[in-house]
XYZ file of C-alpha atoms in Angstrom:
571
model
C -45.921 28.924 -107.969
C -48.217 26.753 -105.684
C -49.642 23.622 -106.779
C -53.164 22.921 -106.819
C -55.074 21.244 -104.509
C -58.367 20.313 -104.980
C -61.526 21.976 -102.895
C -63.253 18.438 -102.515
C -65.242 19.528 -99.327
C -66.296 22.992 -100.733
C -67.507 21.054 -104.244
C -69.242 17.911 -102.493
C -71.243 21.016 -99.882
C -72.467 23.230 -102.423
C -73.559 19.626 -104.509
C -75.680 18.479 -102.040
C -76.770 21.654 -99.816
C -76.855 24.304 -102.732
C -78.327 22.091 -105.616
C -79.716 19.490 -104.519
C -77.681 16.439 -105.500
C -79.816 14.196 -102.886
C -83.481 15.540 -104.636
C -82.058 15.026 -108.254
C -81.100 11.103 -107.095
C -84.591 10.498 -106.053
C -85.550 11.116 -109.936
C -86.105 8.542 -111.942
C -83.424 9.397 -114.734
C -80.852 8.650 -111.863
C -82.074 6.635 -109.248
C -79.447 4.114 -110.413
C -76.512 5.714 -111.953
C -74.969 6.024 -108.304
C -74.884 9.300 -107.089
C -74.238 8.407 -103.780
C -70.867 7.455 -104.804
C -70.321 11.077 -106.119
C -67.982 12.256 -103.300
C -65.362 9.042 -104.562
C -65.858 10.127 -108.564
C -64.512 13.693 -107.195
C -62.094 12.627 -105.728
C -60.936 10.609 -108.638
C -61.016 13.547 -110.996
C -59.257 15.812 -108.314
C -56.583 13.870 -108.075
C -55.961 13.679 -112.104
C -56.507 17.080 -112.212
C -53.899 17.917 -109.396
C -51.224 15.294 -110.508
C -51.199 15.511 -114.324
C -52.445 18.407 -115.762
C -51.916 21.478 -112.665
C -48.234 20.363 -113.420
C -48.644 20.982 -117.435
C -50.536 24.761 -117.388
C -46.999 26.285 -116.499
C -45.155 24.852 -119.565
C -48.477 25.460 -121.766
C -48.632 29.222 -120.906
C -44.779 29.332 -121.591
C -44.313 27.133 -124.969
C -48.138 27.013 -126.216
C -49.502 25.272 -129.047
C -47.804 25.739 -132.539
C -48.189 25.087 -136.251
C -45.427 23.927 -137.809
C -43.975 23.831 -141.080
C -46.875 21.410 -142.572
C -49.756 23.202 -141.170
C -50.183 20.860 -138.239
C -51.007 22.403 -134.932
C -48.902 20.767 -131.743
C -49.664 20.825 -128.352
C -47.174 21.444 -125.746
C -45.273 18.497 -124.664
C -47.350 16.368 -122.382
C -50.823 17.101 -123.489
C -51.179 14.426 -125.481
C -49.942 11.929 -122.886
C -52.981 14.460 -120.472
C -55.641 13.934 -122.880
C -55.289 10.025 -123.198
C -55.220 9.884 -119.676
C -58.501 12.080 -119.365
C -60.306 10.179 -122.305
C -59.424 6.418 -120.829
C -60.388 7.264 -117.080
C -63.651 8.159 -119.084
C -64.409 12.124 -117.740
C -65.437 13.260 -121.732
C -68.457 10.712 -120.915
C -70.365 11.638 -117.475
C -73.206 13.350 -118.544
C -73.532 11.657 -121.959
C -76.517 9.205 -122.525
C -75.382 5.829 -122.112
C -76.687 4.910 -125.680
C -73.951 6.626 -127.187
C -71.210 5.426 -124.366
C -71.955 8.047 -121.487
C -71.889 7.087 -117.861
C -75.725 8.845 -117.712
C -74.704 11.146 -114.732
C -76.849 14.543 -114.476
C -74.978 17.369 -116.058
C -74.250 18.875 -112.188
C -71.957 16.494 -111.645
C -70.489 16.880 -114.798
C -69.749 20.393 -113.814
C -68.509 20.138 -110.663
C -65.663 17.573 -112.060
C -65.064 20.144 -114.646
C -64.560 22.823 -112.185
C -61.321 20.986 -111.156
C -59.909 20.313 -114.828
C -60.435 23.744 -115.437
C -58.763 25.383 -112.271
C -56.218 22.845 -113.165
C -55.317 23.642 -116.322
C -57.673 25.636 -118.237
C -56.248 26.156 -121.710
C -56.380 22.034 -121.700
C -59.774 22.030 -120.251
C -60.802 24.189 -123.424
C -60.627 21.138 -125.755
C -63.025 18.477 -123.981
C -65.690 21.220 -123.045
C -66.099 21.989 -126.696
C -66.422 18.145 -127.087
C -69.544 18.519 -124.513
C -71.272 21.021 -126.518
C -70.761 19.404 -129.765
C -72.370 16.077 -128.176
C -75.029 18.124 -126.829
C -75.866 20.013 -130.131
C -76.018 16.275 -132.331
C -77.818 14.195 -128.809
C -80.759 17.051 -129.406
C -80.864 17.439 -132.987
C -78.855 15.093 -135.027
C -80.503 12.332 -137.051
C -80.796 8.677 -135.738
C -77.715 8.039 -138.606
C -75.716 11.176 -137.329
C -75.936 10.230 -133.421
C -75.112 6.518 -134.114
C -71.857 7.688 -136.347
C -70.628 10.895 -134.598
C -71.379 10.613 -130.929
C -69.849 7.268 -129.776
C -66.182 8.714 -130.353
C -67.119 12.284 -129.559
C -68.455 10.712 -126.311
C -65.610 8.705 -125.613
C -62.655 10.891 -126.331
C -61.360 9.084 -129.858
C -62.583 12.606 -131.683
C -62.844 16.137 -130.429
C -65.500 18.751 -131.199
C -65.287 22.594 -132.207
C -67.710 25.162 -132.906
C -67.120 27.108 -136.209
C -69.253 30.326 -135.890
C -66.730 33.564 -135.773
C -65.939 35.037 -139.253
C -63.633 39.051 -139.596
C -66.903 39.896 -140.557
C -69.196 38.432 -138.502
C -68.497 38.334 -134.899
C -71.217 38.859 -132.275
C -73.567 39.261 -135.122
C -73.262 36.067 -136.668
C -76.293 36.945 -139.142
C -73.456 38.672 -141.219
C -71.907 35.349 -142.436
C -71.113 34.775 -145.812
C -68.952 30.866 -145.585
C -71.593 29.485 -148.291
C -72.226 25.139 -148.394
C -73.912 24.017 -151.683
C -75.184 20.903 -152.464
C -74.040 18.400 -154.453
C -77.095 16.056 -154.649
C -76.030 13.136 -153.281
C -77.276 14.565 -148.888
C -73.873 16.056 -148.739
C -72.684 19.566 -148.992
C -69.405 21.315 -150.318
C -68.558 24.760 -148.063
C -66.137 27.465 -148.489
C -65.241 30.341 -146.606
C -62.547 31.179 -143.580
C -63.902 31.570 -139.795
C -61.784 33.163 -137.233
C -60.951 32.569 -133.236
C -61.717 28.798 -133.545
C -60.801 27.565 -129.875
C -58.563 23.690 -130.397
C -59.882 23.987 -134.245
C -56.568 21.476 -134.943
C -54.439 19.523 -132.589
C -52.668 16.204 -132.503
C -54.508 15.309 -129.453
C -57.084 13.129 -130.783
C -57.525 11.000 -134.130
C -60.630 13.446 -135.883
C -61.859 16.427 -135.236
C -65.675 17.156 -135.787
C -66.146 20.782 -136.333
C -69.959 21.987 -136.499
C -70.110 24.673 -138.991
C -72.392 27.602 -139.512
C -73.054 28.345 -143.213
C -75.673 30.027 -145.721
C -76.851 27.834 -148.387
C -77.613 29.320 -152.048
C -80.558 31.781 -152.278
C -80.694 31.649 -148.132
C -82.090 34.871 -147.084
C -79.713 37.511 -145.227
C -79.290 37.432 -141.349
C -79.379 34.358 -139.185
C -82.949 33.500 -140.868
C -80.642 32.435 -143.929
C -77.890 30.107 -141.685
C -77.833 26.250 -141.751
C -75.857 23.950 -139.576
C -73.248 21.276 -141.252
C -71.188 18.558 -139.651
C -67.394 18.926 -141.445
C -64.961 16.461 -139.874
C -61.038 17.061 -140.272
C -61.129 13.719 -142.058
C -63.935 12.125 -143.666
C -65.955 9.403 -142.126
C -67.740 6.370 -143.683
C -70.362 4.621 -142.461
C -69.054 2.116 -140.393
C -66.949 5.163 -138.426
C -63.296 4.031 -140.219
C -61.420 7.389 -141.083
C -60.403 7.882 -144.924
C -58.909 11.066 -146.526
C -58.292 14.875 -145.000
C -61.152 16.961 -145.868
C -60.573 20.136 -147.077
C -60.823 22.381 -143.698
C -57.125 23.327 -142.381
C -55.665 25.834 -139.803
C -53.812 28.508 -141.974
C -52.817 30.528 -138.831
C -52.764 30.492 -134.777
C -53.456 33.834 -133.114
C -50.892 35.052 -130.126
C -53.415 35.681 -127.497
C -53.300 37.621 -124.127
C -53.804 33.796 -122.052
C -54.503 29.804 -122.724
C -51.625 29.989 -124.712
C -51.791 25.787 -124.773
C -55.201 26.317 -126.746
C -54.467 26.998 -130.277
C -56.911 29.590 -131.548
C -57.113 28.675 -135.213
C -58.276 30.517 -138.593
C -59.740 28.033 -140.291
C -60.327 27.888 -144.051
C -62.652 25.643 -145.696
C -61.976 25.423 -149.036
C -64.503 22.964 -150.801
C -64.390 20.970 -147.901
C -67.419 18.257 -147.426
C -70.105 18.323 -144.666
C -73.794 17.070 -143.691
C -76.636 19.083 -142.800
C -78.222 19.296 -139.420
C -81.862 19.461 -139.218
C -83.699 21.646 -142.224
C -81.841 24.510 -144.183
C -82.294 27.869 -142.147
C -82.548 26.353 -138.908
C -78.633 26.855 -137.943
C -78.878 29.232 -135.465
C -81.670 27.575 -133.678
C -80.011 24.529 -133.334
C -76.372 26.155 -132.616
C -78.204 27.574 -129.214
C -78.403 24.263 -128.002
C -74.661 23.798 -128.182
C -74.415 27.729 -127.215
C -76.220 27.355 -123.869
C -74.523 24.809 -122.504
C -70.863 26.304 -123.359
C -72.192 29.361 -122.113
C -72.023 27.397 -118.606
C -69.123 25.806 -118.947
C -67.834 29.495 -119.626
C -69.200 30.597 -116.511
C -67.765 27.783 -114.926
C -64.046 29.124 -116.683
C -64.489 32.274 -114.195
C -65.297 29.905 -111.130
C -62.156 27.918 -111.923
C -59.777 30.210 -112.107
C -60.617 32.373 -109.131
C -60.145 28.671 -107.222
C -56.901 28.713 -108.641
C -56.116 32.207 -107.949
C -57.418 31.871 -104.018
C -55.163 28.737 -103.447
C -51.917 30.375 -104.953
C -52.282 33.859 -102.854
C -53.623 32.420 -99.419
C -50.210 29.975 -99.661
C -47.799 32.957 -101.122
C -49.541 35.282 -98.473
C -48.966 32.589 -95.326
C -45.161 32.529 -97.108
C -44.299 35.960 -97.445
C -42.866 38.449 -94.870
C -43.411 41.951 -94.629
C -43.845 44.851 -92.453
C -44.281 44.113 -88.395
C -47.477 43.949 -86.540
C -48.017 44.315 -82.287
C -46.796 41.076 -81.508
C -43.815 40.428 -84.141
C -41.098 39.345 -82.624
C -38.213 41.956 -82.423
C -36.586 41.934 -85.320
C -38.637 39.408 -87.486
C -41.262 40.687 -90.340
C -44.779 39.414 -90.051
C -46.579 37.081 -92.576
C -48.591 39.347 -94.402
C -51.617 37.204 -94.113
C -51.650 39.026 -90.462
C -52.323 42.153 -91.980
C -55.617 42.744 -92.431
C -55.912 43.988 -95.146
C -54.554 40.931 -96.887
C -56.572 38.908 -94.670
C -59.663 41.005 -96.720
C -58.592 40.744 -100.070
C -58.425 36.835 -99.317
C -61.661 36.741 -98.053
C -63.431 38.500 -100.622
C -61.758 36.192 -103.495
C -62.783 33.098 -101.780
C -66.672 34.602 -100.631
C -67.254 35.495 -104.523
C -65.901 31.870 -105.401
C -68.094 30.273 -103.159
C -71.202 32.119 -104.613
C -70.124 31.604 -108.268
C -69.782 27.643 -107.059
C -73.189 27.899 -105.548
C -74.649 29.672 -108.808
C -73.236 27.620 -111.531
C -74.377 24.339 -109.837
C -77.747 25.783 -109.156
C -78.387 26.635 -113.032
C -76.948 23.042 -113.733
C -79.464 21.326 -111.180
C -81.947 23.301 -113.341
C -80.848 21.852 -116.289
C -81.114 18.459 -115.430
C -84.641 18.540 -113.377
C -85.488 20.479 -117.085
C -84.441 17.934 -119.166
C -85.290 14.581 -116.898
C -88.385 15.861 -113.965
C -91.002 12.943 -114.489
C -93.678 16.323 -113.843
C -94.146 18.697 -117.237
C -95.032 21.230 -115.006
C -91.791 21.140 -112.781
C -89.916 20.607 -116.268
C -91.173 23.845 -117.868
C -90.219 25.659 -114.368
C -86.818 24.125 -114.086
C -86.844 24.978 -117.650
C -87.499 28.549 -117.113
C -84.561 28.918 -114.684
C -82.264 27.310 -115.994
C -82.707 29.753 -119.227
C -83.008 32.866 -116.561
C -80.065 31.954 -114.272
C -77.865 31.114 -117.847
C -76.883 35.031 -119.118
C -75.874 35.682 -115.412
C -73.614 32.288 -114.920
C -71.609 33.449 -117.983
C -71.326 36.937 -117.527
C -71.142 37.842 -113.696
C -69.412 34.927 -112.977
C -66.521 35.681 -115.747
C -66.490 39.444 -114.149
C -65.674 37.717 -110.955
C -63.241 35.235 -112.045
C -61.390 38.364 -113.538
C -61.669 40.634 -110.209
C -60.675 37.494 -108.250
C -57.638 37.068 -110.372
C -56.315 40.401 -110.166
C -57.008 40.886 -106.309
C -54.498 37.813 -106.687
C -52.066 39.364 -108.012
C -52.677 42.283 -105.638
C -51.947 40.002 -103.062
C -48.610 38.938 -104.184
C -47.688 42.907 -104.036
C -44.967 43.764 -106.801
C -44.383 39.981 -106.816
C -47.629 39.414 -108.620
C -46.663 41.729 -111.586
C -43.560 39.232 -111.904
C -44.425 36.237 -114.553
C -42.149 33.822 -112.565
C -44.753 33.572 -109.785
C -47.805 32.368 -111.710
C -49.888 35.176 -110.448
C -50.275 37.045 -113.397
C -51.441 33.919 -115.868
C -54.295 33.466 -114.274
C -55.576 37.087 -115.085
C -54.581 36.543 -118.123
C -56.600 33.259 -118.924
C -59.109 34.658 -117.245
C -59.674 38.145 -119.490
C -61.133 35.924 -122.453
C -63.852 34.601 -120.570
C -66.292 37.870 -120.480
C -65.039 37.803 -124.435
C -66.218 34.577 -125.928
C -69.263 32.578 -126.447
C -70.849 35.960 -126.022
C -69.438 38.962 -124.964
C -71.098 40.102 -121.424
C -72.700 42.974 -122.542
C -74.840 40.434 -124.994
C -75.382 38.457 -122.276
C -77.286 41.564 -120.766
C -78.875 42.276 -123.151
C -80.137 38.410 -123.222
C -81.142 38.811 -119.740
C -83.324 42.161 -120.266
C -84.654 41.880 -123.270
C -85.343 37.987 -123.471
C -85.277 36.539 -120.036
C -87.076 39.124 -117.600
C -90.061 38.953 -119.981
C -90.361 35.058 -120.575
C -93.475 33.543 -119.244
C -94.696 37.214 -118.015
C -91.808 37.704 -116.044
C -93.000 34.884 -113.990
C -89.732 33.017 -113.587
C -87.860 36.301 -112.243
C -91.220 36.436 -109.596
C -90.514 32.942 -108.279
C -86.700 33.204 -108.122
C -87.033 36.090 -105.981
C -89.631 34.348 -103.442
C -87.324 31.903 -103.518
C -84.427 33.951 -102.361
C -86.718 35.903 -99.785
C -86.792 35.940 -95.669
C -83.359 34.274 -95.200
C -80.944 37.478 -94.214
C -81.414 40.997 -93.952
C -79.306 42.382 -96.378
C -80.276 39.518 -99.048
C -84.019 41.095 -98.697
C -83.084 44.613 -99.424
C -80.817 42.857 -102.537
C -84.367 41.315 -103.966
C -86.369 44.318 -103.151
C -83.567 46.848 -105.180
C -83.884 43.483 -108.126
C -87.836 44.104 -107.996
C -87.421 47.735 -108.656
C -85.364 47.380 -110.831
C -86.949 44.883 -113.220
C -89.971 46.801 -112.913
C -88.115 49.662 -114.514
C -86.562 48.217 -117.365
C -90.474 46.664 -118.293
C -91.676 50.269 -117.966
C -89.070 51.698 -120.078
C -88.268 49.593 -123.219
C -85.495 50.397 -125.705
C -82.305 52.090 -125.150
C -83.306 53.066 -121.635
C -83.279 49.247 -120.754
C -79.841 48.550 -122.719
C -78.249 51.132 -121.126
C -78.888 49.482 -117.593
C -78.854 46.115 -118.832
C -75.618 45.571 -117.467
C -75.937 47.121 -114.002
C -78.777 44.797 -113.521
C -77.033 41.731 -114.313
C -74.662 41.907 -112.192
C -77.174 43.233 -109.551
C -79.009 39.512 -109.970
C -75.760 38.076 -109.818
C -74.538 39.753 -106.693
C -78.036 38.611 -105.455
C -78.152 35.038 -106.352
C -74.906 34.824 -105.162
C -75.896 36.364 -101.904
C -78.815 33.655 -101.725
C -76.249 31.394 -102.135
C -74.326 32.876 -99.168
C -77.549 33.214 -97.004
C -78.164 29.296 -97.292
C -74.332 28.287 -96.646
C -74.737 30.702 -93.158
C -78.017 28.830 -92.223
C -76.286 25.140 -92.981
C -73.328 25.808 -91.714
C -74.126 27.037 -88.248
C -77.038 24.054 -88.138
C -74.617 21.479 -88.919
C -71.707 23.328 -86.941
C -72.641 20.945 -83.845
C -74.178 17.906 -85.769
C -70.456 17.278 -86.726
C -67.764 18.681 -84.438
C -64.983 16.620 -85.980
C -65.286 19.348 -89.241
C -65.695 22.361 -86.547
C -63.607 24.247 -88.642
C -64.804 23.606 -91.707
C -68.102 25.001 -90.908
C -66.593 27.747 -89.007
C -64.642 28.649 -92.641
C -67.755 28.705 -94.296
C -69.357 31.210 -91.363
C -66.358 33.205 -91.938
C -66.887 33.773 -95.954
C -70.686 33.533 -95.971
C -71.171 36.095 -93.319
C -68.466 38.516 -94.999
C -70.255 38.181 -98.471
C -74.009 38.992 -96.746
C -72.118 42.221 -95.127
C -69.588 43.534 -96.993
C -70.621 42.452 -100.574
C -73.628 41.770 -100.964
C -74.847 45.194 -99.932
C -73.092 46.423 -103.417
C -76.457 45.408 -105.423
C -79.006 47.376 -103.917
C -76.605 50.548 -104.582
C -76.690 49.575 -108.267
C -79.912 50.279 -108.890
C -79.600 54.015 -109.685
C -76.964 52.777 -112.717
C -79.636 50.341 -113.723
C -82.700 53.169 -113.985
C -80.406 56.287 -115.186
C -81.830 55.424 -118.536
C -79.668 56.182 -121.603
C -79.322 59.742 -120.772
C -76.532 59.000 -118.760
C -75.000 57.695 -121.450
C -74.722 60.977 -123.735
């Protein structure tokens, strides 16, 4: 198995030439938080990543996470000793608002630290990135009380957050719910009921654990009209933040998963146990999309990380391993099969598709912030827009890719790959559950064509795709086969739309990506002779954006008979 080594040069170039990093620090929200120290926070995090938890995912995919005879869950040995590491060098708290304890860095940077975590070690990386949406969900809608008492330890590390949605009823549609929270007259609430696939629902990582709960109060109406959102803590809380007895939530089983055996899937039961409302009654599922979106990135960002991970193992086993001869082998010797060609095009196309999910993510994160912190309303509601289009196609083409990357990786490694002992074949596996949760990617399609293509008149589709126009060739004809094909779905609403919903996502996302691509060709050549002592850095990054322009990129404009065969095809 190779180690991991940290793409610092790759991270900091797609920061600052793909999303901006330099505009964003001319904002106002972060003219002084230091961003132009961002290249040394990096490297901090890479180097935690690569020394202490790379070194753990090994004995976490072999051992995993447990529950023992008292219905506690342990990690495998050394997480612990990883996650107080992680908390006290601060990386739960770069994006969070400085109120509460956060360092006040945009939430691009957040993600590009994350990145590294997660190619590191991304059954661990599971547990803090439910932390982040938890703080986002109570920084947007909690009460002045429940910010001031929950989000100081969530921000720092001391507690961990979860997301309790998933019932054996109620999976994607979560209107089906039946865990029921009555209350008991005094502001708090008493819930019952058993949820399902609960990702680090119980650990002995951290001191609490602050699970935000979906749950239908009495009378509620039926669907997600009728669902409220609750605060339940694994142990109850007063005022001044001091812990006092276990509330009555508990892990009564783990499930044995495919991958991220380290992160204990729970079934959690709630059995009376006591909780706070969020916001009004019937206003759950509103407020759970805040939490939602942003985990929906970080998901993307799963896909991204492990296809990093992936790359780096094959290029070194392919460099390593000898096979078969070639022109110029020496008599008698076997050639590295990185000579072959072949080989030499599987590893290209793995580390072109990274690039481009790198490039994506961190553009719909740049959106994010300039949405949230642009001192203009106007550039706000634009950023806005995009950063609610670009969101369906982070999560679900870039989870697609992380899975084709990871099992060209294990094509790489030949018969070798199909053999646990090399490492190859856990990262498919981790990787499989990422076009599975927080939305499966066929919902995410659906999101995009049925939601997103229409918002604001289809005016945020319009000015992506100027955007993305008059760079390359083959990224024109990409935009032009988007056009026609958004134009379709409009004119043909209903199942004909569903049925090419997914086609057309990852049509966007082949393009975006290739607009990605188009810019790191441009830069790279430009700055090619502005710095000759990285010559081959920019030469690397010809290499992979010119092979994604030609030889993948050209795969969207082909999709567009799948996206307009209408549901027909389908019969």
């Amino acid at each position: 198995m190779s180690t991991y080594s940290p793409p610092l040069e790759d991270i900091a170039f797609a920061l600052r030439q793909i999303a901006g990093l330099d505009d964003l620090a001319q904002l106002p929200a972060w003219s002084d938080v230091g961003l132009d120290h961002t290249e040394d926070l990096l490297a901090e995090a890479g180097r935690l990543a690569a020394e202490v938890m790379a070194p753990l995912n090994r004995i976490g995919d072999e051992v995993g996470s447990v529950l023992d005879a008292n219905g506690n869950v342990i990690t495998p040995e050394g997480f612990r000793q990883a996650y107080q590491q992680y908390i006290q060098s601060g990386w739960t708290a770069v994006s969070a608002h400085p109120e509460h304890g956060g360092a006040g860095f945009p939430l691009v940077v957040d993600v590009a630290i994350q990145e590294m975590f997660t190619s590191a070690n991304m059954a661990f990386s599971l547990c803090p990135m439910l932390s982040q949406s938890a703080i986002g969900a109570l920084s947007t809608h909690g009460s002045p009380e429940q910010k001031h008492l929950w989000l100081p330890p969530l921000t720092s590390g001391a507690w961990t957050g979860t997301m309790l949605l998933t019932e054996p009823q109620a999976g994607s549609d979560v209107g089906a719910l039946t865990t029921r929270a009555e209350p008991q007259g005094d502001r708090s609430y008493r819930l019952w009921g058993q949820k399902i696939f609960i990702t680090w629902g119980d650990h002995d990582m951290a001191d609490n654990i602050v699970h935000i709960v979906l749950a239908r109060t009495p009378d509620a109406p039926m669907g997600t009209r009728g669902i409220s959102l609750f605060i339940v803590p694994k142990y109850l809380v007063e005022a001044d933040g001091t812990l006092t007895q276990r509330n009555d939530i508990r892990c009564i089983g783990l499930e044995h998963k495919v991958g991220i055996h380290a992160s204990p899937t729970c079934v959690m039961e709630l059995d009376g146990a006591v909780g706070e409302l969020v916001g009004e009654e019937g206003e759950g599922m509103r407020l759970m999309f805040t939490m939602m979106n942003k985990a929906r990135l970080l998901v993307g960002l799963e896909g991204l990380a492990v296809a990093e991970r992936a790359y780096q193992q094959a290029a070194v086993f392919a460099a390593d391993r000898r096979q078969g001869r070639r022109a110029d082998t020496e008599p008698g010797d076997q050639a590295p099969i990185i000579q072959h060609p072949d080989v030499r095009r599987m590893l290209l196309d793995m580390r072109a598709r990274t690039e481009a999910m790198r490039g994506l993510l961190l553009l719909n994160a740049a959106a994010a912030d300039r949405a949230a912190s642009h001192p203009d309303p106007d550039h706000r509601l634009q950023a806005q827009q995009r950063a609610e289009l670009l969101t369906p196609v982070s999560k679900a083409w870039c989870t697609d890719q992380g899975v084709e990357v990871a099992s060209l990786g294990i094509q790489v490694h030949g018969g070798m790959g199909f053999i646990e002992e090399t490492g190859a074949a856990q990262h498919w596996r981790d990787s499989r559950i990422a076009p599975i949760y927080e939305g499966t990617n066929g919902i995410q399609a659906i999101d995009l064509v049925g939601r997103k293509l229409p918002m604001a008149d289809g005016a945020p589709l319009a000015s992506l795709l100027e955007d993305m126009t008059g760079l390359d060739k083959n990224l024109d004809q990409a935009v032009a086969a988007v056009a026609d094909a958004a134009r379709w779905l409009g004119e043909h609403p209903g199942d004909d739309a569903l049925a090419g919903a997914t086609p057309f996502l990852e049509m966007l996302g082949l393009t975006v990506g290739g607009w990605v691509m188009a810019q790191t060709w441009d830069t790279s050549r430009l700055l090619e002779s502005a710095e000759p002592e990285r010559a081959d850095f920019w030469r690397a990054k010809q290499t992979s954006s010119r092979f994604y322009l030609d030889q993948i990129l050209p795969i969207a404009p082909a999709l567009l008979s799948a996206v307009t065969s209408g549901a027909a095809a389908l019969d």
